[in-house]
Short mmCIF file of C-alpha atoms (C1' of nucleotides) in Angstrom, two decimals:
data_model
loop_
_atom_site.label_atom_id
_atom_site.label_comp_id
_atom_site.label_asym_id
_atom_site.label_seq_id
_atom_site.Cartn_x
_atom_site.Cartn_y
_atom_site.Cartn_z
CA MET A 8 153.15 123.97 139.84
CA ASN A 9 150.65 123.06 142.41
CA ASP A 10 149.88 119.57 141.58
CA THR A 11 150.12 117.64 144.72
CA SER A 12 149.43 114.09 143.94
CA SER A 13 150.30 111.97 146.80
CA ASP A 14 148.21 108.93 147.10
CA GLY A 15 148.55 106.27 149.64
CA LEU A 16 147.76 103.51 147.30
CA ASN A 17 150.70 102.94 145.11
CA GLY A 18 150.90 99.23 144.98
CA HIS A 19 154.46 98.19 144.70
CA GLY A 20 153.72 94.61 145.36
CA ALA A 21 156.77 92.79 144.15
CA GLU A 22 154.92 89.59 144.43
CA ASN A 23 154.26 86.96 141.93
CA LYS A 24 151.47 86.84 139.48
CA GLY A 25 152.12 88.88 136.44
CA ASP A 26 149.52 87.39 134.25
CA ASN A 27 146.28 88.04 132.57
CA TYR A 28 143.61 85.89 133.97
CA ASP A 29 142.35 86.62 137.32
CA ASN A 30 138.71 86.12 137.67
CA SER A 31 138.49 86.17 141.37
CA SER A 32 135.79 88.73 141.20
CA SER A 33 135.38 90.45 144.47
CA ASN A 34 135.06 94.03 143.46
CA GLY A 35 134.21 94.40 139.89
CA GLY A 36 136.81 93.84 137.28
CA GLY A 37 139.54 91.82 138.88
CA ASP A 38 141.68 92.09 141.93
CA ASP A 39 144.73 92.92 139.96
CA ASP A 40 143.30 96.18 138.75
CA ILE A 41 144.92 97.98 141.58
CA HIS A 42 148.18 97.22 139.86
CA THR A 43 147.13 97.53 136.27
CA ASN A 44 144.54 100.27 136.13
CA LEU A 45 145.94 103.72 135.51
CA ILE A 46 144.48 107.17 135.41
CA VAL A 47 145.77 109.62 132.88
CA ASN A 48 145.35 113.33 133.47
CA TYR A 49 146.04 116.54 131.60
CA LEU A 50 145.52 115.13 128.17
CA PRO A 51 145.12 117.52 125.31
CA GLN A 52 141.50 118.35 124.90
CA SER A 53 141.68 117.46 121.25
CA MET A 54 142.85 113.91 121.79
CA LYS A 55 140.43 111.29 120.61
CA GLN A 56 139.78 107.84 121.93
CA ASP A 57 141.70 106.13 119.17
CA GLU A 58 144.81 108.22 119.72
CA PHE A 59 144.51 107.59 123.41
CA VAL A 60 144.40 103.85 122.85
CA GLN A 61 147.22 104.03 120.40
CA ILE A 62 149.60 105.75 122.76
CA PHE A 63 148.99 103.46 125.66
CA SER A 64 148.77 100.22 123.77
CA SER A 65 152.25 100.87 122.48
CA VAL A 66 153.48 99.84 125.90
CA GLY A 67 151.55 96.62 126.26
CA ASP A 68 148.26 94.85 125.81
CA LEU A 69 145.28 96.59 127.28
CA LYS A 70 142.26 95.19 129.02
CA SER A 71 140.44 98.43 128.45
CA ALA A 72 140.88 102.12 127.82
CA HIS A 73 138.40 104.91 128.28
CA LEU A 74 138.87 108.48 127.43
CA VAL A 75 136.34 110.16 129.67
CA MET A 76 133.92 112.37 127.86
CA ASN A 77 131.14 114.71 128.61
CA LYS A 78 128.05 112.61 128.25
CA ASN A 79 126.03 115.27 126.57
CA THR A 80 128.47 116.90 124.25
CA GLY A 81 130.87 114.05 123.67
CA GLU A 82 133.79 116.35 124.35
CA SER A 83 136.83 114.95 126.00
CA LEU A 84 137.22 115.74 129.65
CA ALA A 85 140.96 115.51 129.17
CA TYR A 86 141.49 112.49 131.34
CA GLY A 87 141.03 108.79 131.00
CA PHE A 88 141.72 105.31 132.26
CA VAL A 89 143.81 102.54 130.88
CA ASN A 90 143.85 99.06 132.28
CA TYR A 91 146.74 96.84 131.25
CA LYS A 92 146.69 93.10 131.13
CA ARG A 93 150.03 92.88 132.86
CA ARG A 94 151.12 94.87 135.80
CA GLU A 95 154.65 95.25 134.51
CA ASP A 96 153.25 96.97 131.50
CA ALA A 97 151.35 99.32 133.74
CA GLU A 98 154.54 100.14 135.58
CA GLN A 99 156.26 100.61 132.29
CA ALA A 100 153.54 102.98 131.15
CA ILE A 101 154.00 105.06 134.25
CA SER A 102 157.72 105.25 133.87
CA THR A 103 157.71 106.04 130.19
CA LEU A 104 154.52 108.02 129.65
CA ASN A 105 154.13 110.01 132.83
CA GLY A 106 155.39 113.48 132.04
CA LEU A 107 155.11 112.95 128.32
CA LYS A 108 154.70 116.16 126.44
CA LEU A 109 151.86 116.22 124.00
CA GLY A 110 151.86 119.59 122.40
CA PRO A 111 151.40 122.13 125.15
CA LYS A 112 150.41 119.48 127.66
CA VAL A 113 152.39 117.33 130.00
CA ILE A 114 150.35 114.29 130.80
CA LYS A 115 150.21 112.60 134.13
CA VAL A 116 150.01 108.84 134.39
CA SER A 117 149.47 107.24 137.76
CA HIS A 118 147.74 104.37 139.43
CA ALA A 119 144.02 104.78 139.57
CA ARG A 120 142.43 104.43 142.92
CA PRO A 121 139.92 101.61 143.06
CA SER A 122 136.67 102.88 141.79
CA SER A 123 134.10 103.61 144.42
CA GLU A 124 131.42 106.05 145.28
CA GLU A 125 133.35 107.39 148.19
CA ILE A 126 136.04 109.01 146.11
CA LYS A 127 133.62 111.00 144.04
CA GLY A 128 132.76 114.60 144.69
CA ALA A 129 135.68 115.12 147.01
CA ASN A 130 136.72 118.49 145.65
CA LEU A 131 136.36 121.54 147.86
CA TYR A 132 136.18 125.18 146.93
CA ILE A 133 137.65 127.63 149.39
CA ALA A 134 136.95 131.35 149.19
CA GLY A 135 138.26 134.18 151.27
CA LEU A 136 141.94 133.42 151.09
CA PRO A 137 144.39 136.27 151.33
CA LYS A 138 146.21 137.28 148.24
CA ASN A 139 149.22 135.13 147.46
CA MET A 140 148.73 132.62 150.21
CA PRO A 141 151.26 129.83 149.78
CA LEU A 142 149.72 126.63 148.55
CA GLN A 143 151.70 124.82 151.15
CA GLN A 144 149.92 126.71 153.88
CA LEU A 145 146.55 125.78 152.47
CA GLU A 146 147.61 122.17 152.25
CA SER A 147 148.83 122.02 155.78
CA LEU A 148 145.54 123.42 156.95
CA PHE A 149 143.43 121.00 154.95
CA GLY A 150 145.82 118.09 155.20
CA LYS A 151 144.65 117.39 158.73
CA TYR A 152 141.40 116.01 157.44
CA GLY A 153 142.57 113.57 154.85
CA THR A 154 144.85 112.77 151.98
CA ILE A 155 145.01 115.56 149.46
CA ILE A 156 144.96 114.35 145.90
CA ASN A 157 145.23 117.70 144.25
CA SER A 158 145.32 121.30 145.31
CA LYS A 159 145.29 124.66 143.71
CA ILE A 160 145.08 128.35 144.45
CA ILE A 161 143.89 131.00 142.07
CA ASN A 162 144.83 134.56 142.86
CA ASP A 163 143.51 137.79 141.59
CA SER A 164 143.80 141.38 142.75
CA ILE A 165 141.43 140.84 145.65
CA GLY A 166 142.69 137.63 147.11
CA GLY A 167 142.57 134.00 146.35
CA VAL A 168 140.28 131.06 146.04
CA GLY A 169 141.46 127.53 146.41
CA PHE A 170 140.58 124.00 145.57
CA ILE A 171 141.40 120.92 147.58
CA ARG A 172 140.60 117.51 146.28
CA TYR A 173 140.64 114.80 148.88
CA ASP A 174 140.97 111.11 148.46
CA LYS A 175 137.54 110.58 149.96
CA ARG A 176 134.39 112.58 150.02
CA VAL A 177 133.95 112.13 153.75
CA GLN A 178 137.27 113.81 154.30
CA ALA A 179 136.02 116.76 152.34
CA GLU A 180 132.86 116.83 154.39
CA THR A 181 134.79 116.77 157.59
CA ALA A 182 137.09 119.54 156.48
CA MET A 183 134.14 121.60 155.40
CA LYS A 184 132.42 121.21 158.74
CA GLU A 185 135.55 122.02 160.63
CA LEU A 186 136.84 124.89 158.57
CA ASN A 187 133.90 126.66 156.98
CA GLY A 188 133.40 130.02 158.62
CA ASN A 189 136.55 129.74 160.65
CA VAL A 190 139.45 132.10 160.71
CA PRO A 191 142.45 129.83 160.18
CA PRO A 192 145.65 130.61 162.03
CA GLY A 193 147.48 133.43 160.34
CA LEU A 194 144.47 134.62 158.38
CA GLU A 195 142.34 137.58 159.19
CA LYS A 196 138.88 136.70 158.08
CA PRO A 197 136.75 133.62 157.87
CA ILE A 198 137.03 131.34 154.90
CA VAL A 199 134.14 129.81 153.07
CA VAL A 200 134.50 126.13 152.37
CA LYS A 201 132.08 124.26 150.22
CA PHE A 202 131.98 121.56 147.62
CA ALA A 203 133.36 122.71 144.32
CA ASN A 204 131.09 122.89 141.36
CA PRO A 205 131.25 119.66 139.44
CA THR A 206 132.15 121.36 136.21
CA THR A 207 133.91 124.65 136.55
CA SER A 208 135.16 124.93 133.09
CA GLN A 209 134.61 127.02 130.12
CA SER A 210 131.71 126.84 127.78
CA GLN A 211 128.21 126.50 128.88
CA GLN A 212 127.47 126.41 132.48
CA GLN A 213 124.67 127.60 134.60
CA GLN A 214 121.65 129.08 132.99
CA PRO A 215 119.25 127.72 135.49
CA GLN A 216 116.62 130.33 135.47
CA ASN A 217 117.27 131.93 132.19
CA ASN A 218 114.89 129.70 130.41
CA TYR A 219 111.83 130.92 132.00
CA ILE A 220 113.07 134.41 131.90
CA LEU A 221 113.04 134.12 128.21
CA ALA A 222 109.48 133.01 128.32
CA ALA A 223 108.60 136.25 130.03
CA ASN A 224 110.74 138.27 127.72
CA ARG A 225 108.70 139.10 124.74
CA PHE A 226 111.28 141.49 123.52
CA SER A 227 114.60 140.61 122.16
CA PRO A 228 117.14 141.24 124.89
CA GLY A 229 119.52 142.60 122.33
CA PRO A 230 122.56 144.64 123.00
CA MET A 231 122.49 147.44 125.49
CA ARG A 232 120.98 150.51 124.11
CA TYR A 233 120.10 153.88 125.45
CA PRO A 234 116.51 154.42 124.68
CA GLY A 235 115.70 157.85 123.50
CA PRO A 236 112.76 159.66 124.93
CA GLY A 237 110.44 158.09 122.46
CA SER A 238 111.51 154.50 122.74
CA MET A 239 109.30 153.50 125.53
CA ARG A 240 107.72 150.27 126.10
CA THR A 241 104.05 150.15 126.62
CA GLY A 242 101.80 147.59 128.02
CA THR A 243 102.50 148.24 131.63
CA ALA A 244 99.99 150.17 133.57
CA ASN A 245 102.41 152.47 135.27
CA ASN A 246 103.87 153.87 132.20
CA ARG A 247 102.38 157.28 132.35
CA SER A 248 105.01 159.36 130.81
CA ASN A 249 106.98 158.40 127.84
CA ARG A 250 110.00 160.19 129.05
CA PHE A 251 112.19 159.25 131.88
CA SER A 252 114.54 161.59 133.47
CA PRO A 253 117.81 159.91 134.17
CA MET A 254 117.16 159.92 137.85
CA GLY A 255 113.48 159.95 138.04
CA SER A 256 112.43 160.67 141.56
CA VAL A 257 113.10 157.25 142.75
CA ASN A 258 115.60 157.56 145.44
CA PRO A 259 116.95 160.81 146.66
CA ASN A 260 120.07 159.17 147.92
CA MET A 261 121.03 158.08 144.53
CA SER A 262 123.79 160.23 143.22
CA ALA A 263 124.24 159.12 139.68
CA PRO A 264 122.40 157.25 137.02
CA ALA A 265 123.07 153.59 137.20
CA PRO A 266 125.67 152.59 134.72
CA PRO A 267 125.07 149.61 132.58
CA PHE A 268 127.18 146.79 133.73
CA TYR A 269 128.63 143.93 131.89
CA ASN A 270 127.59 140.69 133.37
CA SER A 271 130.45 138.50 132.39
CA PHE A 272 128.84 135.53 133.96
CA GLU A 273 126.07 135.42 131.48
CA GLY A 274 127.79 137.39 128.81
CA SER A 275 125.26 140.14 128.55
CA SER A 276 124.70 143.61 129.77
CA GLY A 277 121.87 144.84 131.88
CA TRP A 278 120.71 147.19 134.56
CA CYS A 279 121.18 146.24 138.14
CA LEU A 280 118.61 147.31 140.71
CA TYR A 281 119.18 147.45 144.43
CA VAL A 282 116.32 146.17 146.52
CA TYR A 283 116.45 146.94 150.20
CA ASN A 284 114.42 145.84 153.19
CA LEU A 285 113.66 142.30 152.25
CA SER A 286 112.19 140.22 155.01
CA PRO A 287 113.84 136.91 155.74
CA GLU A 288 110.82 135.20 154.26
CA VAL A 289 111.30 136.68 150.84
CA GLU A 290 112.96 134.38 148.38
CA GLU A 291 114.41 134.96 144.99
CA GLN A 292 111.44 133.44 143.27
CA HIS A 293 109.28 136.14 144.79
CA LEU A 294 111.44 138.80 143.28
CA TRP A 295 111.26 137.12 139.92
CA GLN A 296 107.52 137.28 140.20
CA LEU A 297 107.55 140.83 141.40
CA PHE A 298 109.83 142.25 138.76
CA GLY A 299 109.00 139.95 135.88
CA PRO A 300 105.88 141.80 134.75
CA PHE A 301 107.90 144.93 134.07
CA GLY A 302 110.20 143.35 131.57
CA ALA A 303 113.02 140.96 131.04
CA VAL A 304 114.73 139.99 134.26
CA GLN A 305 118.16 138.46 133.84
CA LYS A 306 119.11 137.71 137.34
CA VAL A 307 117.93 137.87 140.92
CA ASN A 308 120.24 137.62 143.84
CA ILE A 309 119.34 137.94 147.49
CA ILE A 310 122.43 138.50 149.55
CA LYS A 311 123.17 136.15 152.37
CA ASP A 312 126.03 135.78 154.73
CA PRO A 313 128.15 133.14 153.07
CA VAL A 314 128.86 131.48 156.37
CA THR A 315 125.61 131.60 158.26
CA GLY A 316 123.27 131.74 155.32
CA ASN A 317 121.23 134.48 156.96
CA THR A 318 119.79 137.02 154.63
CA LYS A 319 121.25 140.48 154.80
CA GLY A 320 117.98 142.09 153.91
CA TYR A 321 118.83 143.25 150.46
CA GLY A 322 119.25 141.93 147.01
CA PHE A 323 119.81 142.74 143.36
CA VAL A 324 117.64 142.36 140.35
CA THR A 325 119.14 142.74 136.92
CA MET A 326 116.93 143.75 134.06
CA SER A 327 117.78 143.94 130.40
CA ASN A 328 116.28 147.23 129.46
CA ARG A 329 116.68 150.53 131.14
CA ASP A 330 113.19 151.75 130.44
CA GLU A 331 111.65 148.66 131.89
CA ALA A 332 113.93 148.90 134.88
CA GLU A 333 112.79 152.45 135.45
CA ILE A 334 109.19 151.43 135.36
CA ALA A 335 109.89 148.68 137.83
CA ILE A 336 111.61 151.14 140.11
CA HIS A 337 108.77 153.62 139.91
CA SER A 338 106.28 150.92 140.57
CA LEU A 339 107.97 148.89 143.23
CA ASN A 340 109.84 151.44 145.27
CA GLY A 341 107.68 151.81 148.34
CA TYR A 342 105.83 148.60 147.67
CA ALA A 343 104.97 146.60 150.77
CA LEU A 344 106.20 143.05 150.57
CA ASP A 345 105.68 140.81 153.53
CA ASN A 346 104.90 143.82 155.69
CA ARG A 347 108.01 145.66 154.76
CA VAL A 348 108.26 148.64 152.55
CA LEU A 349 110.75 147.97 149.82
CA GLN A 350 113.24 150.44 148.56
CA VAL A 351 114.08 149.93 144.94
CA SER A 352 116.61 151.91 143.00
CA PHE A 353 119.38 151.54 140.52
CA LYS A 354 122.37 150.01 142.12
CA THR A 355 125.19 152.39 142.87
CA ASN A 356 128.81 151.56 143.24
CA LYS A 357 129.30 151.94 146.93
CA LYS A 358 131.47 148.90 147.28
CA ARG A 359 133.25 148.69 144.02
"C1'" DC B 22 115.81 151.48 162.78
"C1'" DG B 23 118.68 150.43 158.49
"C1'" DA B 24 121.63 150.98 153.52
"C1'" DC B 25 124.91 148.45 147.73
"C1'" DG B 26 126.73 140.66 145.91
"C1'" DG B 27 129.11 137.66 143.91
"C1'" DG B 28 135.01 136.77 144.57
"C1'" DA B 29 134.67 130.01 140.41
"C1'" DC B 30 138.96 135.32 138.70
"C1'" DG B 31 145.23 133.44 136.92
"C1'" DC B 32 149.08 131.54 134.45
"C1'" DC C 28 149.31 124.72 133.14
"C1'" DG C 29 145.75 121.45 133.48
"C1'" DA C 30 138.54 118.85 134.32
"C1'" DC C 31 140.71 112.78 139.26
"C1'" DG C 32 136.36 108.93 138.79
"C1'" DG C 33 134.61 105.47 132.81
"C1'" DG C 34 132.03 101.45 132.57
"C1'" DA C 35 130.19 97.54 134.16
"C1'" DC C 36 128.47 90.28 133.76
"C1'" DG C 37 123.44 90.60 127.50
"C1'" DC C 38 124.53 91.54 121.60
#
DNA sequence: CGACGGGACGC
DNA sequence: CGACGGGACGC
C-alpha cells in the first residue's frame, strides 16, 4: 500500500555492451553492475539461499546472489541481491519476477543502488503524527529533503508513527535537523524525528540493562504474585514489619494501590514506581544504584522532553516484586539525592 | 515551588 | 503486507 519506491537510478542505457567481462574496476565489482545488480525485497522469511538462487538463475546466468541474513542468528532478513552476467537478463528478471507471488508474499525486484556507505542508515522514525495522516502528506513534507525510497505510516488509537527511508543518509540527517521538534503545516503539535532503530522487528531486541539486573536479582523474577502477609523478603535493613498495608504511609496523595502492569516490551510484569524531584544531574544509572539494593529492578526511565532532551524532573522505576518495591518506597521516599528530596510512590494512572 | 513515560503500536 | 544495503581481489 505504501511502498513508494522511486529511485533516480534506473539505468535504461540502451547502449551497447551486453556481455560478461568487464574488468574496468573503478568501484568494486564492475561498472556494469548498475545494470545487472538487483535488489529483491519482501521475500518469504522461510526462503533459503538455494531457493533464492534457483528462482533467479532461471532467468539467466548469475555473477552472484546473496540472501541477506542476520549475522548472529543466520535468519533471513527477507531481502537479497542478485547480480546477473548480462544486463538483458537483469531486465528480464525485473519484468518477470517483480510482483511474483510467493505464498503470502509479493516480491519486489528492482535495480540495486550502487553500494556505498552513504546509503546506509537512511531510515527515519517519525513520532507524533495525527491519527490517519495520509502517507502522501508525510511524503510531501519529507520529500523536500531528498529522494524517498520507502515510506510507511503505522496508526493506532492515539495517532501515528511513520518511517521515511531516504536514498542517502545525509538527506535523512538534513530532514531530521529541519523537522525534528517542528509543527509541520496542518499539524497541531511538534513531531519527533530521529533515526529509526536498525532492527525493529520481532524476536529479541533490546535487553541492554537486563543483564546486570539479573546479577542483582538473587530471586527468581517469576510471575507476578501477590505476597501474603508472611511472604516477605528479608535481608534489607528497613524491613521492620513483615506486613505491608496496601498503601503504607508512603504518599498521601496516592489514591489506590498501584496495579501490576504488564510490560509488553520486556514481556514481564512488575511494579512501577514514580520518582519525583530528580535534579537534572541525576541519570538513570544512579537510580539503578539507588533502587537495586531493594530488589530486582526491571527498568529505569527518566523522562525527558523528546525534542529538547531536557529532563522533566521525574522518572519511573519498575521492580519485579511488590514487597521489595514497598521497601524501596519506604526507604527512598524523602531521601535526599543531589540536594533534592525525592518523592517515591507507586505510579498512579493519571495520564492513562 | 512542583506533580505520573514511552507512543517502534497496524494490517 | 513486508526488514533496502551482502560481500569484497587469498583457499
